[in-house]
Coordinates of C-alpha atoms in Angstrom, one line a residue:
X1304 CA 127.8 116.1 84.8
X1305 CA 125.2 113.6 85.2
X1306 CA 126.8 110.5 84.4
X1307 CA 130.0 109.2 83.5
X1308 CA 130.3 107.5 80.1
X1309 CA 133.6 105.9 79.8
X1310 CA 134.2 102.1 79.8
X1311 CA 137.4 101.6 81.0
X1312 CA 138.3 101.9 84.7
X1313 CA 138.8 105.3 85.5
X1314 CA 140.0 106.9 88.5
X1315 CA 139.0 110.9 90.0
X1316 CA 139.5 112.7 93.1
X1317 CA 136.7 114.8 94.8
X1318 CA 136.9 116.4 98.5
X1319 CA 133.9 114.1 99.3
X1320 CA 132.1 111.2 97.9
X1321 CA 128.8 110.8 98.8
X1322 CA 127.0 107.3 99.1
X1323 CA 123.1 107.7 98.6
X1324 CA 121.5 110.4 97.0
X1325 CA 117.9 110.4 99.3
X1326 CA 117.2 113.6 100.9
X1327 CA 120.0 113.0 103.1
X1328 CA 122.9 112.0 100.7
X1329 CA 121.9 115.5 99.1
X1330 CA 121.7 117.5 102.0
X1331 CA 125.6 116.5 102.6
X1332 CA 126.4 117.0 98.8
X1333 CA 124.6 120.8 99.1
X1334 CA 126.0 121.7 102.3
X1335 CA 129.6 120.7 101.1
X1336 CA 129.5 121.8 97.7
X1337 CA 128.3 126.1 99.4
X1338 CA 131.4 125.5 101.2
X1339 CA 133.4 124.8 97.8
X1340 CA 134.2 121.3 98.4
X1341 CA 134.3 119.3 95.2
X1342 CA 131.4 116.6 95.5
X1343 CA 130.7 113.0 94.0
X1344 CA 127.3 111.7 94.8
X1345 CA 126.3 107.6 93.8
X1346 CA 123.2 106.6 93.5
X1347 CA 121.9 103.3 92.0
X1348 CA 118.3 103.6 91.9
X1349 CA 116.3 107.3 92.0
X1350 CA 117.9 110.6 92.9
X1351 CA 116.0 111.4 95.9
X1352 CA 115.6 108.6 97.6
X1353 CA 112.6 106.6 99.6
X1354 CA 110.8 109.3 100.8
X1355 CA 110.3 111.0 97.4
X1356 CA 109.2 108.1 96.0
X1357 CA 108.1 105.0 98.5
X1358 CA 107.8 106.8 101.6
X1359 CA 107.1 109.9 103.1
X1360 CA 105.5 112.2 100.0
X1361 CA 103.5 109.4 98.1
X1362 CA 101.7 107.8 101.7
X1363 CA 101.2 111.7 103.0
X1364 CA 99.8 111.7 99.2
X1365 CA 97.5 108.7 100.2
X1366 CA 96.3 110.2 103.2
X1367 CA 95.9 113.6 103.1
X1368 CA 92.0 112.8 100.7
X1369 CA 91.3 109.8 103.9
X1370 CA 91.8 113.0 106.4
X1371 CA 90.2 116.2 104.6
X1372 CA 87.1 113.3 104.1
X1373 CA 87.1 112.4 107.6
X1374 CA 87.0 116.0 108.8
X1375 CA 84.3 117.1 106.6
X1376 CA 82.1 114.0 107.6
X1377 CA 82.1 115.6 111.3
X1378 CA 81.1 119.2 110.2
X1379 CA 77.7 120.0 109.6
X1380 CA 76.5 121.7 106.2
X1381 CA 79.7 119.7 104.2
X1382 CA 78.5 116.2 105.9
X1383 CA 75.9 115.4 103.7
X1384 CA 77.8 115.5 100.5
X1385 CA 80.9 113.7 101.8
X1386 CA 79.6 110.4 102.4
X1387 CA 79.8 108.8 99.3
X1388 CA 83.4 106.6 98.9
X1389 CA 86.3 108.0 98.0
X1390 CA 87.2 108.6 94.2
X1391 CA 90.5 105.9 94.6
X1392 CA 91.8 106.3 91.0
X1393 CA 91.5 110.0 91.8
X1394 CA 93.6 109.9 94.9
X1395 CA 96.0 107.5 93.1
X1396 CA 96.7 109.7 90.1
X1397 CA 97.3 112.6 92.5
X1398 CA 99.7 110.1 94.4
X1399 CA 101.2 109.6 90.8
X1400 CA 101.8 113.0 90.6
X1401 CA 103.4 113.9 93.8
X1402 CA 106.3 110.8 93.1
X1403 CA 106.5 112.6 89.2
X1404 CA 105.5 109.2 88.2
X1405 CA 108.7 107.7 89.7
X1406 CA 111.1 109.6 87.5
X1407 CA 113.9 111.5 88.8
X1408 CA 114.4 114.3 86.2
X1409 CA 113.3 117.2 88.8
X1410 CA 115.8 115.9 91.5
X1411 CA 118.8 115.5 89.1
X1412 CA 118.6 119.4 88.3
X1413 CA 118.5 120.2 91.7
X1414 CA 121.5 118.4 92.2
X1415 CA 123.4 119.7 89.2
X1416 CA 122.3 123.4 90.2
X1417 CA 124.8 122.6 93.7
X1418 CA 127.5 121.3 91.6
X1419 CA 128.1 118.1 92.7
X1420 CA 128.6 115.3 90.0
X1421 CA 126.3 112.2 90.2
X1422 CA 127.3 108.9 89.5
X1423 CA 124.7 106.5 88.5
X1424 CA 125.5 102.7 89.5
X1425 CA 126.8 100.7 93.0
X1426 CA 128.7 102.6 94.7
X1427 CA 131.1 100.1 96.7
X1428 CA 134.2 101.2 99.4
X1429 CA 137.3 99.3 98.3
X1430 CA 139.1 101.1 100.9
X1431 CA 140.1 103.9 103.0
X1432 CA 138.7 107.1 101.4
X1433 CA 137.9 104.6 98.0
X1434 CA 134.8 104.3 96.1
X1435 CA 134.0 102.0 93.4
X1436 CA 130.7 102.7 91.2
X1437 CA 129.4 99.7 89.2
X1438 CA 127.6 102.0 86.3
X1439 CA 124.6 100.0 84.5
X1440 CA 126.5 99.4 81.4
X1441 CA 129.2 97.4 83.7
X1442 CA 131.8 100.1 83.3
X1443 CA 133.8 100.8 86.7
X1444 CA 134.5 104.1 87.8
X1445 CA 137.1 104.9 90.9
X1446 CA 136.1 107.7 93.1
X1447 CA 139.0 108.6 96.2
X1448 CA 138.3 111.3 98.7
X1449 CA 140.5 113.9 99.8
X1450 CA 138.2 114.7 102.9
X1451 CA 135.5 112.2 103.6
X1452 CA 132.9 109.6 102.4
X1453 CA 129.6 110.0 103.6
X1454 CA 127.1 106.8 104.2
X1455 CA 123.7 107.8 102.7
X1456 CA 122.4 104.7 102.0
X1457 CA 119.2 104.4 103.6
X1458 CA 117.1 101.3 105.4
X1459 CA 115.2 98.8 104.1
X1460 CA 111.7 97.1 104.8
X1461 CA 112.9 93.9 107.4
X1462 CA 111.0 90.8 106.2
X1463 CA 110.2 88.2 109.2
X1464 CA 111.8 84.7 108.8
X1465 CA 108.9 82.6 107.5
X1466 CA 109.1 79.8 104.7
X1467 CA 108.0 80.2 101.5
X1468 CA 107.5 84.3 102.0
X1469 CA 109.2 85.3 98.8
X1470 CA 106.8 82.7 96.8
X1471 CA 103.8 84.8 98.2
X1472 CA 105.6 88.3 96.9
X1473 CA 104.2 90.1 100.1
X1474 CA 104.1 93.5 100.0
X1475 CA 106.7 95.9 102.1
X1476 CA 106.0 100.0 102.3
X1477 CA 107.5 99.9 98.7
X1478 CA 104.4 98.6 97.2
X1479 CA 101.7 99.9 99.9
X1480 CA 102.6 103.5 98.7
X1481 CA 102.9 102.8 95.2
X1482 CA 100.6 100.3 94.3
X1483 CA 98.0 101.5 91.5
X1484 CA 94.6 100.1 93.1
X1485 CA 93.5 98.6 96.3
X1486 CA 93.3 95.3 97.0
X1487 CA 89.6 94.1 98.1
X1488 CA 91.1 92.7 101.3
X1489 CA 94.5 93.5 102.9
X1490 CA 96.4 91.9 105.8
X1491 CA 98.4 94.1 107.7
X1492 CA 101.3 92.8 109.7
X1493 CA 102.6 94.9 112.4
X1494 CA 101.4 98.0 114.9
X1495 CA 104.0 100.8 113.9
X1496 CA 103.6 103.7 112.0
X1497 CA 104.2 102.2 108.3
X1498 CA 101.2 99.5 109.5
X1499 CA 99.0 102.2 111.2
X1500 CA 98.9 104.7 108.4
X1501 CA 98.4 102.3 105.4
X1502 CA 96.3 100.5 107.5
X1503 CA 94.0 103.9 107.6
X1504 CA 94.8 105.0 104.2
X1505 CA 93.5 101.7 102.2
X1506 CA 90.8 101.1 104.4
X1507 CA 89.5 104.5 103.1
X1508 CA 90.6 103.4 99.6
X1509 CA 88.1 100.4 99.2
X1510 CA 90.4 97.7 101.0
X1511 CA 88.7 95.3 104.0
X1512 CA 91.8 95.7 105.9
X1513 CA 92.4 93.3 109.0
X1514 CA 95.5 94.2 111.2
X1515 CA 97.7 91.7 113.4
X1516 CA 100.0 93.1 115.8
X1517 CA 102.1 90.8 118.0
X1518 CA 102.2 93.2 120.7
X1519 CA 99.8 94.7 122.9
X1520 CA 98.8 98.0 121.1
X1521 CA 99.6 99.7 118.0
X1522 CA 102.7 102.6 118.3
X1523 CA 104.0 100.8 121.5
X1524 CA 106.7 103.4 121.7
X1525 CA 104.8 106.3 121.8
X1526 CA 102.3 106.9 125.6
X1527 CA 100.1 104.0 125.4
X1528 CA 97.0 106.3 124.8
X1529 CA 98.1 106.8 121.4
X1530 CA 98.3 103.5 120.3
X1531 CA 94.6 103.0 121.5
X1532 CA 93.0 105.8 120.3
X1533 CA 94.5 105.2 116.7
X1534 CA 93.2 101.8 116.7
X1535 CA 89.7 102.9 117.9
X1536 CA 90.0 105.4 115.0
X1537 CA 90.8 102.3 112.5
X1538 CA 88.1 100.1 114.1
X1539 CA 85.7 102.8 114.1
X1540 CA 86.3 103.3 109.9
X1541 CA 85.7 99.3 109.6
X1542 CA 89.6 97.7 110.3
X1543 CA 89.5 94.6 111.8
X1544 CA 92.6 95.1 114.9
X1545 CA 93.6 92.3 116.4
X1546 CA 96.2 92.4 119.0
X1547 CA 98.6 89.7 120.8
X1548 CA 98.6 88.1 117.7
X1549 CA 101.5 86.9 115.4
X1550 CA 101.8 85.3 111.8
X1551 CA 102.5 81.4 111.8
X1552 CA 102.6 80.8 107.9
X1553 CA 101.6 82.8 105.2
X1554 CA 100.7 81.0 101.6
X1555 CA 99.2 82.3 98.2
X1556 CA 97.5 80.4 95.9
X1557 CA 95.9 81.1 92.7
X1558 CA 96.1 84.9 93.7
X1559 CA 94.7 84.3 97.4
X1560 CA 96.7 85.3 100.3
X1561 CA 96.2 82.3 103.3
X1562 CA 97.6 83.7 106.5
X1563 CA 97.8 80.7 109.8
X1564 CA 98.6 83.0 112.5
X1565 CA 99.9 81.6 115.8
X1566 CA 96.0 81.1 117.6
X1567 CA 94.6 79.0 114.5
X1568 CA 92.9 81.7 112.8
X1569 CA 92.9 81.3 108.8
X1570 CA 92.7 84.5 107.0
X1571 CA 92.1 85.0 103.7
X1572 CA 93.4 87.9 101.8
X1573 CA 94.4 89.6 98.2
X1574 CA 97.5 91.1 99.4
X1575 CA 99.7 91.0 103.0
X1576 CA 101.9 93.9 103.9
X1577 CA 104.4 93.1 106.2
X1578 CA 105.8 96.3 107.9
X1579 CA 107.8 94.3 110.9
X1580 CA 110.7 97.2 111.0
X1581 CA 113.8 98.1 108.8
X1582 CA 117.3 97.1 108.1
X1583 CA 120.2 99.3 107.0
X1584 CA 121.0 99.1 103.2
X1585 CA 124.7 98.5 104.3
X1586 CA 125.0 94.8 103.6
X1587 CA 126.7 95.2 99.7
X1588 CA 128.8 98.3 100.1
X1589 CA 132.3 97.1 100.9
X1590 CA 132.2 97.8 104.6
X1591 CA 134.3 94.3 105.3
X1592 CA 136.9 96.2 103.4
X1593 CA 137.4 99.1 105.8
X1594 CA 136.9 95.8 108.7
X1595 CA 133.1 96.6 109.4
X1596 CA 130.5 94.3 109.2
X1597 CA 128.1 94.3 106.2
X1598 CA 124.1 94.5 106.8
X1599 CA 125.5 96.5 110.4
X1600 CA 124.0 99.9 111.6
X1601 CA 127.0 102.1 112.0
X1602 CA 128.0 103.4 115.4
X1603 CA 128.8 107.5 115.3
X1604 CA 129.6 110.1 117.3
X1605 CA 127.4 113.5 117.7
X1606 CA 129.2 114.6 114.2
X1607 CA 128.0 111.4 112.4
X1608 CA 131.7 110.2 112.1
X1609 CA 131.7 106.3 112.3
X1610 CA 133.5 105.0 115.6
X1611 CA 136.8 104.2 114.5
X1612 CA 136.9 105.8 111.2
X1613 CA 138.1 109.8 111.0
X1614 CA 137.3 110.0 106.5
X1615 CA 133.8 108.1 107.3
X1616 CA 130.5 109.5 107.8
X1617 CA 127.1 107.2 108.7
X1618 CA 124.7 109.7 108.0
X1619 CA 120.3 109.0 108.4
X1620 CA 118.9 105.8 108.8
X1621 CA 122.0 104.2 108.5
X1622 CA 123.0 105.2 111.7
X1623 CA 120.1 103.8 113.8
X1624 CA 119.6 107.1 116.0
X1625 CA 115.9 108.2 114.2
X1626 CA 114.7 106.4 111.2
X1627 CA 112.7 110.0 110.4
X1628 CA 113.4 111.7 106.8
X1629 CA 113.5 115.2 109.0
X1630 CA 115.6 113.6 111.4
X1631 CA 118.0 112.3 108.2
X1632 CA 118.5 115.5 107.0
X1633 CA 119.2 117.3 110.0
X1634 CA 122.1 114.8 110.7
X1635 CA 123.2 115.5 107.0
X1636 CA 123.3 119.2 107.9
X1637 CA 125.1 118.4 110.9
X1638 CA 127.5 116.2 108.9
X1639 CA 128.0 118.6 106.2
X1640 CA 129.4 121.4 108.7
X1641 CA 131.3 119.0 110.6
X1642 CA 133.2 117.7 107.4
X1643 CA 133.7 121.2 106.2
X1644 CA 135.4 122.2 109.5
X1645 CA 137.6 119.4 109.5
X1646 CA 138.5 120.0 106.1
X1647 CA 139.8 123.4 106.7
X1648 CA 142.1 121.9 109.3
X1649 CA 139.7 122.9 112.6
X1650 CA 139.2 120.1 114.8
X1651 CA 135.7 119.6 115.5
X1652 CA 136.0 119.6 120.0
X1653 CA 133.4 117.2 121.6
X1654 CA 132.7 120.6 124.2
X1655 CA 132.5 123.1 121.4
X1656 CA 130.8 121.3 118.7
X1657 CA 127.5 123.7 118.5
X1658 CA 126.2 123.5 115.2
X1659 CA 128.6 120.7 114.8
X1660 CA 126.3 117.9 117.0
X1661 CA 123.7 116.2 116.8
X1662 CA 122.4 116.3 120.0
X1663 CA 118.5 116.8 118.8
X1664 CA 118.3 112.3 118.6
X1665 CA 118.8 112.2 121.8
X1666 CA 115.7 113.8 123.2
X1667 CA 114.1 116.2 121.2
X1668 CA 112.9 113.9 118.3
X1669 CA 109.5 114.7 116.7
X1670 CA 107.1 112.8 115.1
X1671 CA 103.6 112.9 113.5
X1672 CA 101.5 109.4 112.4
X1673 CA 99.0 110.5 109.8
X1674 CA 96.3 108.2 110.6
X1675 CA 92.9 109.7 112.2
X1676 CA 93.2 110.4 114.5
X1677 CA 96.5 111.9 113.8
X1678 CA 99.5 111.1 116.8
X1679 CA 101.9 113.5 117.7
X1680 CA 105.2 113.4 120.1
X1681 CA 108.5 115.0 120.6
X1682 CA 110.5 114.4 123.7
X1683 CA 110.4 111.5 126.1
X1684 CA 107.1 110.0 127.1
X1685 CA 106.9 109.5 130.6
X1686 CA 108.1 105.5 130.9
X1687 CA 111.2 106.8 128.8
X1688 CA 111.7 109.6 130.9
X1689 CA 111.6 107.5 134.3
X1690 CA 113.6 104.9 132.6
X1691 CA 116.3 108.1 132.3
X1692 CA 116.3 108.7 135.6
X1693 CA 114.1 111.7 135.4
X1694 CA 112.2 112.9 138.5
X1695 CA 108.6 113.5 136.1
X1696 CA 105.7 114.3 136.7
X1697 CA 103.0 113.7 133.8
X1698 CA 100.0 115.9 133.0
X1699 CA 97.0 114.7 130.9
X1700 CA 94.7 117.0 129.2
X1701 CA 91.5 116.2 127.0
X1702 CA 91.5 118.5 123.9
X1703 CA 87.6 118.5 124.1
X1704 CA 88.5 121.3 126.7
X1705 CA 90.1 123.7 123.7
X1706 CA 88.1 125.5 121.6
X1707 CA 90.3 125.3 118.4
X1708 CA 89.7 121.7 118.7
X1709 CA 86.0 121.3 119.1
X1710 CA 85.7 123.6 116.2
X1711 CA 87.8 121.3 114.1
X1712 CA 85.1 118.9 113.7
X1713 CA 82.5 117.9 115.9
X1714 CA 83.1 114.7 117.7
X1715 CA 86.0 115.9 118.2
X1716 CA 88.3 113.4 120.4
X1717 CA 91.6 113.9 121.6
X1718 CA 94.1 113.6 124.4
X1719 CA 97.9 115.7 125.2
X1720 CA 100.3 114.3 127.9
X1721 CA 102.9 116.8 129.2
X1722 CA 105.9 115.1 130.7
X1723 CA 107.6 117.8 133.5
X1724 CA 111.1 117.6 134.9
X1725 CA 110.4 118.5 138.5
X1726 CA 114.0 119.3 139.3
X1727 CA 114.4 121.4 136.6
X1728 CA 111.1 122.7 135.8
X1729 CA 111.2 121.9 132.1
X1730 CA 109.6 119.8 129.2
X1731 CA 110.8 116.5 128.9
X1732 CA 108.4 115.7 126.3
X1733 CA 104.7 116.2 125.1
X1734 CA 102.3 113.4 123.1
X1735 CA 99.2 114.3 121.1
X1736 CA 96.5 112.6 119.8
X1737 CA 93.7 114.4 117.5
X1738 CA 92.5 115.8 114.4
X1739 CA 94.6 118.1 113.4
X1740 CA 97.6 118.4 116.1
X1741 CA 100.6 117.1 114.1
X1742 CA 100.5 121.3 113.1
X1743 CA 100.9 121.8 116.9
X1744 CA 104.2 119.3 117.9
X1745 CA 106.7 122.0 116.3
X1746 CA 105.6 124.1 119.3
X1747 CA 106.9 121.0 122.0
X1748 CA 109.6 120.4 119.9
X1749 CA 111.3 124.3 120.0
X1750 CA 110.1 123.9 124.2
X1751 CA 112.0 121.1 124.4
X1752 CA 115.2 121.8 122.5
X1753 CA 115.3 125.0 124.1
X1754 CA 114.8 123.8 127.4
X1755 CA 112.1 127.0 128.0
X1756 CA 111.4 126.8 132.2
X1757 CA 107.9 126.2 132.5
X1758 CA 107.8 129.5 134.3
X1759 CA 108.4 131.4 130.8
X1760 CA 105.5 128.8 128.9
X1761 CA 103.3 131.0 130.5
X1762 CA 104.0 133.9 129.0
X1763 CA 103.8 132.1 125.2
X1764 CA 100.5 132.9 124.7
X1765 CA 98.3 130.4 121.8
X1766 CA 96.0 132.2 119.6
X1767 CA 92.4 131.8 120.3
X1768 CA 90.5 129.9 118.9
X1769 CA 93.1 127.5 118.0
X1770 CA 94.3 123.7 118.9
X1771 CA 97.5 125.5 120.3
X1772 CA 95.1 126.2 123.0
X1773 CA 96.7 123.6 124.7
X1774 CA 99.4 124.3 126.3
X1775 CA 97.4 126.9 128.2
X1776 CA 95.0 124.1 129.4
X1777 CA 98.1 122.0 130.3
X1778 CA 100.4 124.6 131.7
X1779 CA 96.8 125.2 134.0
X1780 CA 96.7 121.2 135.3
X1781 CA 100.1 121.2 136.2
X1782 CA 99.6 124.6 138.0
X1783 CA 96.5 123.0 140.2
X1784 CA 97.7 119.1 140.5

């Protein structure tokens, strides 16, 4: 079923009810419903979430044109007929496509073909193991839940507390990925990875983009080298970066963007995206009925169970572990066994949880920024690791020494950092920055779940000539430091 039609209050029983239907609410839904666990999923806005449709597919959309043109610049005998601007209109229909024109038809089938009923509406808790959906017509529909109720809802662009912001209908990653032509000139407010990669990608688009980043670098949680060499890479393709800066007011009239920030500068733009961090999308979903806090992150365990709660799951971004789409459905994997288990009568043992935890947010996250040069990490970077008590030693590597690299693209700039546990002779965590290495991280990322000794690195040989290259030329520095 698709949707329920009735419009009188009705009430139906399902193992699980499912909050969210992103790529993690139907991760849960699919893993429960192969176990035979009758499944409810709610969703008020488009089955499959943010990152089919304002996030992850349409900005990789954006980018992958700013990359491939950036590459071929750099390679003799394709240079000289790459030069010209990007066809926008082009890239942006082929962004269109990728987000099916933001209609959900596709995702709904895949979701009937696991069984699980969708609900369209707000869904609200009204109590334990209760769900209320809100349908569009105003009909009500009561959901209860034999087993559990799983949290999917997602996070939210955070807007900054400035006066008169909603008059000047800033944009948030919502519009930045979807908008359907670039703005002559575009203020970007922040130095994360939302910032960084539109930054890049409408800068390539046609946009005079000027960044302001209250900090001291763009991606300050990554090893500060990655933060510099991505803005060098923005600065070098015509951004305007400007650090240690903050926004004092922000005004739009008669279509112009006035931004004030806090040393006096006046900038004038078209549009202003403010990408200042997220918020869980928990503040209207009945959580001061069950005595949480509305707007709240929820607190879990390594199963995704919220502290307190034994029916209620905070699964993804909701959560606050790893605001990462792979990272989302990983937990919901995770979740999805764990609530199976449990509802077969096992108990689910903090020591024997195996597939059952979800011990890869604690240090064995990966991620890969899209901008050029692309940034890569899994792991711990080495203030994380020191800050953890680690006894670390870190090892730098410029990838102009691997072949795979230079014959990327010439000019080819780069950096890795290795971060070794000296007691235990393992990876702690590994950052890249270059061309072409976010195919590389999943490499760091198996090293450091596994907890591979150094010792047997050796003997996982790369293929020559490839960027992989690099573990060889690291594995060799920390040999000789």
């Amino acid at each position: 079923m698709t949707e329920t039609q009735s419009t009188h209050m009705e009430s139906k029983a399902y193992d699980v009810v499912v909050l969210g239907a992103g790529p993690v609410g139907e991760n849960v839904a699919d893993r429960t419903r192969a176990a035979g666990l009758s499944t409810a999923v709610v969703e008020r806005e488009l089955v499959g979430g943010e990152c089919s449709y304002w996030a992850c597919m349409p900005s990789k959309a954006l980018l992958r044109p700013v990359l491939a043109q950036a590459d071929a610049r750099r390679l003799p005998g394709l240079s000289q007929s790459v030069q010209g601007p990007l066809d926008t209109d082009a890239v942006l229909a082929r962004r269109n496509s990728f987000t099916s024109d933001w209609k959900d038809g596709s995702q709904v089938q895949w979701l009937e073909r696991t069984g699980a009923d969708l609900y369209r509406g707000h869904g609200r808790i009204t109590g334990p193991r209760t769900v209320t959906v809100i349908r569009p017509d105003g009909g009500r529909q009561v959901l209860t839940a034999r087993h559990a109720v799983a949290v999917c809802t997602g996070s939210r662009a955070k807007l900054p507390d400035l006066p008169g912001l909603a008059e000047v209908a800033p944009w948030t990653s919502r519009e930045a990925t979807s908008a359907q032509s670039a703005p002559g000139r575009l203020v970007v407010v922040g130095g994360g990875v939302v910032a960084s990669e539109m930054a890049c990608a409408w800068q390539a688009l046609g946009s005079r983009v000027t960044v302001l980043v209250r900090g001291r670098s763009l991606l300050d949680r990554m090893e500060p080298f990655a933060g510099e060499m991505v803005a060098e890479g923005l600065a070098e393709a015509g951004a305007d970066i400007r650090t240690g800066t903050s926004v004092k007011s922000v005004t739009r009239e008669n279509g112009t963007v006035l931004v004030v920030t806090d040393g006096g500068d006046r900038i004038e733009a078209d549009e202003i995206l403010f990408a200042t961090g997220r918020e869980p999308r928990t503040d209207d979903i009945g959580l001061e009925t069950i005595g949480l806090e509305p707007g709240s992150w929820l607190s879990v365990d390594d199963s995704l169970r919220v502290t307190g709660h034994d029916w209620l799951y905070g699964v993804g971004d909701v959560n606050h572990r790893a605001l990462l789409t792979h990272q989302g459905k990983y937990q919901a994997r995770i979740a999805g066994a764990a609530i199976v288990t449990r509802a077969a009568g096992e108990s689910v043992r903090a020591e024997d949880w195996g597939a059952h935890a979800a011990t890869a947010d604690h240090a064995a996250v990966p991620q890969v920024i899209f901008t050029d040069p692309e940034a890569a990490a899994v792991g711990l970077s080495l203030a994380e690791a020191e800050q953890a008590g680690h006894r670390v030693r870190a090892v730098d590597v410029d990838l102009t020494s691997v072949s795979g690299a230079l014959l990327h693209r010439d000019g080819y700039k780069g950096r890795a950092r290795m971060v070794v546990d000296l007691e235990e002779e393992i990876l702690r965590g590994l950052t890249l920055v270059g061309p072409g290495v976010g195919e590389v991280i999943h490499a760091a990322t198996i090293a450091v779940t596994a907890q591979v000794p150094i010792g047997r690195l050796w003997h996982a040989v790369p293929s020559y000539p490839t960027i992989s290259e690099v573990w060889l030329r690291l594995l060799e520095a920390y040999r000789d430091a």
